[in-house]
mmCIF file of C-alpha atoms in Angstrom:
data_model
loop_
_atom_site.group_PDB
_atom_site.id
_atom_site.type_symbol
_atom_site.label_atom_id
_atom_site.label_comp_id
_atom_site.label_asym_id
_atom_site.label_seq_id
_atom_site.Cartn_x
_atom_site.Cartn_y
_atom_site.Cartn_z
ATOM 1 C CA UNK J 266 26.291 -41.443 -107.069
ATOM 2 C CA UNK J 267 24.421 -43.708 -109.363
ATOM 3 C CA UNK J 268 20.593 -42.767 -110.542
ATOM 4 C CA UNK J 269 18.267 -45.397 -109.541
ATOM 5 C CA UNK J 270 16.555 -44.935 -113.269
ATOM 6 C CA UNK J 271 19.676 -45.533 -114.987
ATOM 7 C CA UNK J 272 20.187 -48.875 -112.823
ATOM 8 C CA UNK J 273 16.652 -49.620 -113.621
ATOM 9 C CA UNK J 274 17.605 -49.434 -117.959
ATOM 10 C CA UNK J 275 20.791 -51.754 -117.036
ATOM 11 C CA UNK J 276 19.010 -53.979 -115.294
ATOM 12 C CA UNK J 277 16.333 -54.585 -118.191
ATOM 13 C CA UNK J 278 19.320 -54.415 -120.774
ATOM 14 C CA UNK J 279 20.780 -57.500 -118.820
ATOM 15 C CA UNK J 280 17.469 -59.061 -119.083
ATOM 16 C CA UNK J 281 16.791 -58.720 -122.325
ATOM 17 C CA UNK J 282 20.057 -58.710 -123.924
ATOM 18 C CA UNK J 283 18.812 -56.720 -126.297
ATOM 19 C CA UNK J 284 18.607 -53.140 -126.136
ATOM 20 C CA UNK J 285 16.040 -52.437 -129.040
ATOM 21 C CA UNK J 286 13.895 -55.017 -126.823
ATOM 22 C CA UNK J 287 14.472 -52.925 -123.544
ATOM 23 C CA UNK J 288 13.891 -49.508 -125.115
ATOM 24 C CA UNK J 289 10.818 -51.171 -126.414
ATOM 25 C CA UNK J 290 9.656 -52.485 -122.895
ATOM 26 C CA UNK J 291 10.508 -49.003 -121.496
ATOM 27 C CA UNK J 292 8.587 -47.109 -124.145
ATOM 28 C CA UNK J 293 12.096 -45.076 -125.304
ATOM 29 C CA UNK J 294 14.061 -44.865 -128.211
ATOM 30 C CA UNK J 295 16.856 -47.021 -128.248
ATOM 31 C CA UNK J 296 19.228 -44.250 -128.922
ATOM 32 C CA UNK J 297 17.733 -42.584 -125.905
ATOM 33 C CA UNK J 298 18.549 -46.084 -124.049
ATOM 34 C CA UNK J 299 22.018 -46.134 -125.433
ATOM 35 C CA UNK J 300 22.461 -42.728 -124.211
ATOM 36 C CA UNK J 301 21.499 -43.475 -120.639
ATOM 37 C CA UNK J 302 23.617 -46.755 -120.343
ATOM 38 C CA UNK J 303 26.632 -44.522 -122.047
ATOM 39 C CA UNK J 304 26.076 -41.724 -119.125
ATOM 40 C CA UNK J 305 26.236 -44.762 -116.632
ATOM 41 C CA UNK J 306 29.681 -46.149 -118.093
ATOM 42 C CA UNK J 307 30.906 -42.879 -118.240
ATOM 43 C CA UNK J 308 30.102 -42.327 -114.356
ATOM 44 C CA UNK J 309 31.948 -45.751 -113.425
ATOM 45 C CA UNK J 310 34.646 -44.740 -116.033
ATOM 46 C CA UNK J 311 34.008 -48.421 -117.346
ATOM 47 C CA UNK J 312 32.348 -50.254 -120.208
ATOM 48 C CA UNK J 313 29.257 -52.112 -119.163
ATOM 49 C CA UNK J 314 28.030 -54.081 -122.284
ATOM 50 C CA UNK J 315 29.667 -55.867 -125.634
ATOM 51 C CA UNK J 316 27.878 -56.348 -128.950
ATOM 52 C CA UNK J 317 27.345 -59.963 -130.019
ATOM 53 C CA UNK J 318 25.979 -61.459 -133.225
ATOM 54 C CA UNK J 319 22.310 -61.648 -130.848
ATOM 55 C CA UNK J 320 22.268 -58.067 -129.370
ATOM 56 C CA UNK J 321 24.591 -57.306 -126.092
ATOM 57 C CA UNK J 322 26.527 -59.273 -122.948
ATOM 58 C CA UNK J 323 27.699 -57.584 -119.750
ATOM 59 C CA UNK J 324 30.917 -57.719 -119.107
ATOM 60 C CA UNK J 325 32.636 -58.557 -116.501
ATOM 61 C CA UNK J 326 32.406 -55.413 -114.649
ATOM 62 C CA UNK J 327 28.753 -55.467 -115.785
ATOM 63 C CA UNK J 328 28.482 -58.647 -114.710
ATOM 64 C CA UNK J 329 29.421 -57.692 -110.991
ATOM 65 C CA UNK J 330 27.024 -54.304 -111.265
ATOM 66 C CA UNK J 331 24.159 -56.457 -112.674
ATOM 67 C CA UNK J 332 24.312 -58.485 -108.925
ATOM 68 C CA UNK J 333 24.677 -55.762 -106.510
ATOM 69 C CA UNK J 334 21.720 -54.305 -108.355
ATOM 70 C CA UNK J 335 19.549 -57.084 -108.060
ATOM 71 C CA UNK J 336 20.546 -57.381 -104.526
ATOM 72 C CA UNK J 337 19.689 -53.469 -103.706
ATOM 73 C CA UNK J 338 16.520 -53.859 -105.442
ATOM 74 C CA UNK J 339 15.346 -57.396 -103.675
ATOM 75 C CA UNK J 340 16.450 -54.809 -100.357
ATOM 76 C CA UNK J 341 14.294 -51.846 -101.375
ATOM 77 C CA UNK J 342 11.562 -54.123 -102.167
ATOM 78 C CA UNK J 343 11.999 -55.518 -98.835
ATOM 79 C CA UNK J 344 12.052 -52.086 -97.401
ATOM 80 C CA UNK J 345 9.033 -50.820 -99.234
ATOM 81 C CA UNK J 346 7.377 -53.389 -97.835
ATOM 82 C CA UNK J 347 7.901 -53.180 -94.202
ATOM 83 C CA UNK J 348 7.161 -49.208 -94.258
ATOM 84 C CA UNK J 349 3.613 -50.080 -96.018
ATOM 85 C CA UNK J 350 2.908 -52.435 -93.011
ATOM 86 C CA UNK J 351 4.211 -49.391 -90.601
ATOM 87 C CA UNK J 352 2.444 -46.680 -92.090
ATOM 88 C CA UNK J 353 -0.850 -48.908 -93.157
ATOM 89 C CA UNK J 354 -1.346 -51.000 -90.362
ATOM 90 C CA UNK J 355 -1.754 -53.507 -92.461
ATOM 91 C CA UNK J 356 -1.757 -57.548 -91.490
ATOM 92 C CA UNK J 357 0.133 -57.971 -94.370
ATOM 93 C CA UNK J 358 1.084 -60.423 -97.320
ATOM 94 C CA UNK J 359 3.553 -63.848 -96.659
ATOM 95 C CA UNK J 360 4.899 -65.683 -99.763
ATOM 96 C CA UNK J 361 5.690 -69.650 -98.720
ATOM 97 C CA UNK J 362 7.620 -71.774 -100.604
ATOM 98 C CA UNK J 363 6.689 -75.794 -99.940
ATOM 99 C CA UNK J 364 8.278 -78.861 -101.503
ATOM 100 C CA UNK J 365 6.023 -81.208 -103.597
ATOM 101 C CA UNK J 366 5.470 -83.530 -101.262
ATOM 102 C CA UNK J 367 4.656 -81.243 -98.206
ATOM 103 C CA UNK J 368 1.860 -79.421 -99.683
ATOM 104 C CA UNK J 369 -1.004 -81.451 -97.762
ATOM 105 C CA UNK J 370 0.716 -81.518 -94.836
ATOM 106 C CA UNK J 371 1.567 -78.000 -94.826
ATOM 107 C CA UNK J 372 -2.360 -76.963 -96.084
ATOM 108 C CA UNK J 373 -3.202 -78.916 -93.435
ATOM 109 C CA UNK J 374 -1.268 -78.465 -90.099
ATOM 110 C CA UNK J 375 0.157 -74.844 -90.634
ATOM 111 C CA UNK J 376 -2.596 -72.890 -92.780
ATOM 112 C CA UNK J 377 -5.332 -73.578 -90.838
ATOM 113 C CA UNK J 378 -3.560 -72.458 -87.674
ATOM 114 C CA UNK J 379 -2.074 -69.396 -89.725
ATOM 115 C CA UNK J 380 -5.645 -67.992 -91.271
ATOM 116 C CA UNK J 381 -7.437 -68.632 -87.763
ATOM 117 C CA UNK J 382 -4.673 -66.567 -86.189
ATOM 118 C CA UNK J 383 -4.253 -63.858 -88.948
ATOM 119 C CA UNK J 384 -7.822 -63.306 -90.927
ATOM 120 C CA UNK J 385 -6.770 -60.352 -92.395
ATOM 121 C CA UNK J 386 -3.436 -61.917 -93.801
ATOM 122 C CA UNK J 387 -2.782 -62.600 -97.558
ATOM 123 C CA UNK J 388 -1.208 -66.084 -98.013
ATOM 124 C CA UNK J 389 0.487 -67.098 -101.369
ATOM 125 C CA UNK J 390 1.606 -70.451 -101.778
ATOM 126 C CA UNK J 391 4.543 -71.782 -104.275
ATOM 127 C CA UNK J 392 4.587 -75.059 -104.868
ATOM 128 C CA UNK J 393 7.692 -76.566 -106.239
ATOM 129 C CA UNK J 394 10.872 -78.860 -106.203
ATOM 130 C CA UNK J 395 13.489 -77.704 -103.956
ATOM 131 C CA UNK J 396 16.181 -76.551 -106.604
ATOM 132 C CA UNK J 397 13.386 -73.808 -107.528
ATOM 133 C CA UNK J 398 12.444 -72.918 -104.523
ATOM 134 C CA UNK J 399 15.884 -72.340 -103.476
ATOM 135 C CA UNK J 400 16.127 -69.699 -106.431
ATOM 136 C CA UNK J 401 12.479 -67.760 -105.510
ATOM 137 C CA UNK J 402 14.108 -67.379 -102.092
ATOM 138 C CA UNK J 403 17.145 -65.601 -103.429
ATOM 139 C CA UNK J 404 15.460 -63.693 -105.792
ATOM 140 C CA UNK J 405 12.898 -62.347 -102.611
ATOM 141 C CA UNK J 406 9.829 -63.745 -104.495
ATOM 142 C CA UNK J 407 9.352 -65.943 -101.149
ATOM 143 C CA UNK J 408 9.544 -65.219 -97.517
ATOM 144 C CA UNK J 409 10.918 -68.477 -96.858
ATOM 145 C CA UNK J 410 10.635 -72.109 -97.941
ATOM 146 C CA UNK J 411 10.214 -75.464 -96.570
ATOM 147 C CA UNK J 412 11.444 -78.379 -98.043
ATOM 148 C CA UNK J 413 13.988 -80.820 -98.444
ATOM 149 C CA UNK J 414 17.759 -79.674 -97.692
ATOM 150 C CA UNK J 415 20.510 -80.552 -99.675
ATOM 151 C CA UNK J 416 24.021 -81.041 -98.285
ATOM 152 C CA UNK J 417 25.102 -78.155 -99.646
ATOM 153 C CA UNK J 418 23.075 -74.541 -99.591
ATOM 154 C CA UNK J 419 23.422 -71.775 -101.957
ATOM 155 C CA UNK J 420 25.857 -69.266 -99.872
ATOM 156 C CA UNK J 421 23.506 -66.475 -99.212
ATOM 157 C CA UNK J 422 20.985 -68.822 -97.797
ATOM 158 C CA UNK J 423 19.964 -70.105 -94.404
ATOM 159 C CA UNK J 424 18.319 -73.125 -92.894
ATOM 160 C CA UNK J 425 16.915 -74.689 -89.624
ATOM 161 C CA UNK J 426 16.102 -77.981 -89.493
ATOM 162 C CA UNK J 427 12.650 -78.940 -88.613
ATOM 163 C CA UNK J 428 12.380 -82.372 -88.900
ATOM 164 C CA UNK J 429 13.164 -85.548 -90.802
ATOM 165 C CA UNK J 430 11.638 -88.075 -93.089
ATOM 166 C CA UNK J 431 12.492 -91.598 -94.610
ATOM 167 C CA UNK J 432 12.934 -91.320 -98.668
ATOM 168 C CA UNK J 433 12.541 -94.659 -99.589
ATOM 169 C CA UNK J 434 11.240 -96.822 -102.617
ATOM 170 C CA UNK J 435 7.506 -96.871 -103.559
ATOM 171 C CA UNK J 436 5.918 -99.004 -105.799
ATOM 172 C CA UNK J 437 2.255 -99.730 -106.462
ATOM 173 C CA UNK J 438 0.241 -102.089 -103.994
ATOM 174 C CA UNK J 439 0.634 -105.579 -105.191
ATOM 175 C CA UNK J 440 3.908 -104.752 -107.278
ATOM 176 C CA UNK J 441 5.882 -108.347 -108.291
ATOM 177 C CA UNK J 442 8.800 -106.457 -105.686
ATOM 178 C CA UNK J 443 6.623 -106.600 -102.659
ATOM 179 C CA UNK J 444 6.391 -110.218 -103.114
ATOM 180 C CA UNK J 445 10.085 -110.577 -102.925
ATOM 181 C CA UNK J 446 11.098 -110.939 -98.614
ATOM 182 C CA UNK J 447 14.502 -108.951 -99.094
ATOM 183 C CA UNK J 448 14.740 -107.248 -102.254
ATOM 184 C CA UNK J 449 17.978 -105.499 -103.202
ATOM 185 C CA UNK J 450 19.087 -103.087 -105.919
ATOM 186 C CA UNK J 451 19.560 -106.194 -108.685
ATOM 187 C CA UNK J 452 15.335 -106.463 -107.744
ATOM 188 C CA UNK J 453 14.992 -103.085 -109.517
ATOM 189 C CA UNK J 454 16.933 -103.836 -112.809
ATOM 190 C CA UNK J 455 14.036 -105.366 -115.024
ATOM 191 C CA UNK J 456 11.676 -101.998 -114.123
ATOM 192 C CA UNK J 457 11.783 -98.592 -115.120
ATOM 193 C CA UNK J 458 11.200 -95.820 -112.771
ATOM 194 C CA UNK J 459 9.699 -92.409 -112.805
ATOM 195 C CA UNK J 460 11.740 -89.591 -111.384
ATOM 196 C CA UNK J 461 11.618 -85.713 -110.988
ATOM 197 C CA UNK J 462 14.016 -83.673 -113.044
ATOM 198 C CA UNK J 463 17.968 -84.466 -112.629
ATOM 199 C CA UNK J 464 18.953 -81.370 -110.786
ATOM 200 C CA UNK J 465 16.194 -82.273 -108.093
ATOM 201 C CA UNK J 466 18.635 -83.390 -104.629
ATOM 202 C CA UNK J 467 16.481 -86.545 -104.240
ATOM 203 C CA UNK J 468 17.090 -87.791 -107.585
ATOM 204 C CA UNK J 469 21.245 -86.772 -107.758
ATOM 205 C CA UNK J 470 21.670 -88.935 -104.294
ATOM 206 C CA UNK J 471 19.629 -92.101 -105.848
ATOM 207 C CA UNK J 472 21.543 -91.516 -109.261
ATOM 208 C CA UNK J 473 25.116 -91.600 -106.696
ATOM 209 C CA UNK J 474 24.123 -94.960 -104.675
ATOM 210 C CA UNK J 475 23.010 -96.525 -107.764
ATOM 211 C CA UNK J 476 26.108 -96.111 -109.520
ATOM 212 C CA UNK J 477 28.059 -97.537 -106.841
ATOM 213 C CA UNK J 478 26.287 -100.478 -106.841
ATOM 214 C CA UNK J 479 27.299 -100.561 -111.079
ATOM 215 C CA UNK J 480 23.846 -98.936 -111.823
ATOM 216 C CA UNK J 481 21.958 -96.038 -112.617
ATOM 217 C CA UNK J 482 18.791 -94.586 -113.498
ATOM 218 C CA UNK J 483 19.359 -94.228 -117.600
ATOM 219 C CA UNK J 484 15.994 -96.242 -117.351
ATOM 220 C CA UNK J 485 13.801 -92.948 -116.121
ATOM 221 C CA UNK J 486 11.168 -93.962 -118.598
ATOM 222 C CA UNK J 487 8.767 -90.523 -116.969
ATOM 223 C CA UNK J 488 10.673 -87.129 -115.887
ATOM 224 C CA UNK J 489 8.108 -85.125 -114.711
ATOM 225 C CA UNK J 490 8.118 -81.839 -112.433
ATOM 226 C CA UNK J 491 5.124 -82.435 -110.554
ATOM 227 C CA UNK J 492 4.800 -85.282 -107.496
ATOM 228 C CA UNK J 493 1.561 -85.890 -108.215
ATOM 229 C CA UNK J 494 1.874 -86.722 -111.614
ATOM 230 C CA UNK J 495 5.154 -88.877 -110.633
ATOM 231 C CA UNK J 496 2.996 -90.707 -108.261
ATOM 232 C CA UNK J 497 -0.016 -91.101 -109.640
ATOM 233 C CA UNK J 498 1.408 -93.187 -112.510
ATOM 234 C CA UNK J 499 3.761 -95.050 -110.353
ATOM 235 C CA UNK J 500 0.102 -95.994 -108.210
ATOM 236 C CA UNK J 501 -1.174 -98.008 -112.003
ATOM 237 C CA UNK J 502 2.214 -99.305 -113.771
ATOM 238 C CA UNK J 503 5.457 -101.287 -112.608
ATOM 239 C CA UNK J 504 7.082 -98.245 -112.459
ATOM 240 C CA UNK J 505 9.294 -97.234 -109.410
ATOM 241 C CA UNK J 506 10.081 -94.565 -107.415
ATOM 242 C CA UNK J 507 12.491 -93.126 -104.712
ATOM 243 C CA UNK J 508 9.692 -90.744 -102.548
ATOM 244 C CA UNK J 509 9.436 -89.930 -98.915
ATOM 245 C CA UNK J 510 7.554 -91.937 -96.675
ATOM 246 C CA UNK J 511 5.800 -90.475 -93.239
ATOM 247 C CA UNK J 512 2.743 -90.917 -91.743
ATOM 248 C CA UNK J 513 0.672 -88.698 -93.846
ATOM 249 C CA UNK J 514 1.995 -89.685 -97.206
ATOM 250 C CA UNK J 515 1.228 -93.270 -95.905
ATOM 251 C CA UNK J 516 -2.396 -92.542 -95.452
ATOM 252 C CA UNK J 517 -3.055 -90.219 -98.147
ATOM 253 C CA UNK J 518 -1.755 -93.222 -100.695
ATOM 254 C CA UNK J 519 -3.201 -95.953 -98.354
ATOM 255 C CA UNK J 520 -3.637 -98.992 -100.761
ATOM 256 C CA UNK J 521 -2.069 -97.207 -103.686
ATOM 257 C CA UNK J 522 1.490 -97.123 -103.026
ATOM 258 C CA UNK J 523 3.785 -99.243 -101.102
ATOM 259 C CA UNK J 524 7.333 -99.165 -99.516
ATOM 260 C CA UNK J 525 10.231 -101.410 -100.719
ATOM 261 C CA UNK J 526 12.789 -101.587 -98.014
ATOM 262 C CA UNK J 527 16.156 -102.114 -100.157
ATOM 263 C CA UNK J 528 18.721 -100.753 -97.274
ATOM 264 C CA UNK J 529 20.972 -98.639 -99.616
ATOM 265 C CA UNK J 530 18.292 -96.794 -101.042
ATOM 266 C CA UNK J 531 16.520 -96.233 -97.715
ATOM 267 C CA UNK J 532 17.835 -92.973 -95.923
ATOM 268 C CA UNK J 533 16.721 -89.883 -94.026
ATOM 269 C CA UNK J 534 16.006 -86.625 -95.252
ATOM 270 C CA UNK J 535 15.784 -83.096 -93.724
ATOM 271 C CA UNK J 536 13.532 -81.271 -94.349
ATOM 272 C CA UNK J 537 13.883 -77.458 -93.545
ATOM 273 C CA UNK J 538 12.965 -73.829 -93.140
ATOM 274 C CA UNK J 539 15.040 -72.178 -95.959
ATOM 275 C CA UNK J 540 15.380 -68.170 -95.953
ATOM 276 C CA UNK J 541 17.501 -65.424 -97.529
ATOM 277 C CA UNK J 542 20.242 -64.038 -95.251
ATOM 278 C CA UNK J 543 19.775 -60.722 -93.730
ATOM 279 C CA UNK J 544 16.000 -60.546 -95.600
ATOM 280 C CA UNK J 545 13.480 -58.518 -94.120
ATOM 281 C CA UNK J 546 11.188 -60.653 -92.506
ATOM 282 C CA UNK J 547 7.565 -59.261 -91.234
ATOM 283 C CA UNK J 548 5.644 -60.398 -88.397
ATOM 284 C CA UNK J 549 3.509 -62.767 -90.369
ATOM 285 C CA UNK J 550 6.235 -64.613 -91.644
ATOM 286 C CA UNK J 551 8.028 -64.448 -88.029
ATOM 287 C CA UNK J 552 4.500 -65.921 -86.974
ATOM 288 C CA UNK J 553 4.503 -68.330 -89.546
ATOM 289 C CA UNK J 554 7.864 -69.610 -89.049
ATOM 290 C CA UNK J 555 7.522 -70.029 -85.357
ATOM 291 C CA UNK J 556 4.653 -72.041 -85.771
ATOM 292 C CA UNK J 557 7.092 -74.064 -87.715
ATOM 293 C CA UNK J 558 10.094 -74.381 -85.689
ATOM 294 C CA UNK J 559 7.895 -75.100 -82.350
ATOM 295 C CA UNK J 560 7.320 -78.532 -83.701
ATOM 296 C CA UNK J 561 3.516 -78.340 -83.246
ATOM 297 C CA UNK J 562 3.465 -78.751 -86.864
ATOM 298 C CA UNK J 563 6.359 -81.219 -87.946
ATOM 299 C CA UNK J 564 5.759 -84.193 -89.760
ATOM 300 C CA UNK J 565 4.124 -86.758 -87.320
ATOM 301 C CA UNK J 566 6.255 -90.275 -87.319
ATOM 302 C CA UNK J 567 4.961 -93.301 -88.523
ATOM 303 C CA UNK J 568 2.751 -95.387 -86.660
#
């Protein structure tokens, strides 16, 4: 049977690379290190790590250790967890993933509902494009997420739908496109636009229909990570944007930002409760999430 310590020095090797670095971070010698990740190999009658110019690599057998490890420690963290909240009493802590966009709504139609009903909970909020969010929730740093679904999840992770929204394009109020009665993709060509980063699902689907229409987006003139800062610009310059459009974004950008109806662009997106398979999830979250998926607190349509 495997030591949980030993694990523990792999797992930091792996992270590091390095093992002068992770004997280092541990406090050790490194030949003490090298020792313990030598009594490991020896148990698994297998080698676990190659030399490289830049320190060490797992191999492939270390490579296949390195994620059942990370998946038995995500478990006992979920395990240490729930015993704390048997043993304590306690109301508990809930991590929450929410898109860019959703953060209002979500502050404003599920929080307030969740602290009246909880007062003794501890609430942390990520913020955060979906791609990343998708990664915090396999990794167990959140409880679950919501935000936009892609067509394609990662395979140890779930989703319910909750609801859907209109991603559409948004320009300022006043732009020379709202002026035009049925604008079309050849309308966009003399702007730039401002987009979030290309691995974001929003921006890969606008970057597909534009190149089937013989364009593309190699005119992103601002990449940025954060909605806000996407939007805020697009509100004072020509710029364009593809960006979700519901009742609440309408009236938090109320005389700022305008739609531009160009029918390929214009589509729906899900938007979802995203969670790791077979995670332990506590009765805050479970609380949380139902107040989710009873539709009290989906995204009201426009008006």
């Amino acid at each position: 049977m495997m030591l949980s310590r030993e694990i523990d020095y792999f797992l930091l090797v792996c992270d590091y690379r390095n093992i002068a670095k992770a004997a280092d971070e541990l406090g050790m010698s490194q030949s003490a290190l090298t020792r313990a990740i030598q009594r490991l190999e020896s148990q698994l009658g297998t080698t676990l790590f190659v030399r490289t110019s830049r320190g060490v690599e797992p191999t492939p057998v270390g490579e296949v250790l390195r994620k059942h490890s990370e998946h038995a420690r995500v478990a006992m963290q979920d395990a240490e967890h729930e015993i704390t909240q048997m043993t304590a009493g306690l109301r508990g802590r809930i991590r929450i993933g929410v898109g860019q966009t959703l953060a209002r709504h979500i502050s404003q139609r599920l929080l307030s509902r969740l602290i009246h009903d909880r007062p003794g909970a501890r609430i942390q909020i990520q913020v955060a494009f979906s791609a990343e969010l998708f990664e915090l929730v396999e990794a167990g740093a959140l409880d679950f997420a919501v935000t936009g679904l892609p067509d394609v999840l990662p395979a140890n992770l779930l989703a319910r739908p909750l609801t859907q929204i209109e991603m559409c394009v948004v320009v300022r109020s006043g732009h020379p496109l709202t002026k035009i009665a049925a604008p079309g993709i050849s309308d966009l060509l003399p702007y730039r636009s401002a987009a979030p980063r290309q691995d974001v699902h929003a921006r890969r689907v606008a970057e597909q229909i534009l190149a089937s229409h013989g364009s593309d987006l190699h005119h992103v003139m601002l990449e940025s990570n954060s909605w806000e800062t996407i939007l805020e610009t697009v509100s004072s310059t020509d710029l364009f944007t593809l960006a979700p459009w519901y009742h609440d974004f309408e009236q938090q950008w109320a005389g700022r930002l305008q739609r531009i109806d160009i029918p390929e662009l214009t589509r729906q997106q899900t938007i979802g409760l995203v969670q790791r398979q077979d995670a332990y999830v506590s009765s805050l979250a479970e609380r949380a999430m139902a107040l989710l998926m009873s539709g009290e607190w989906s995204l009201p349509p426009e008006q």
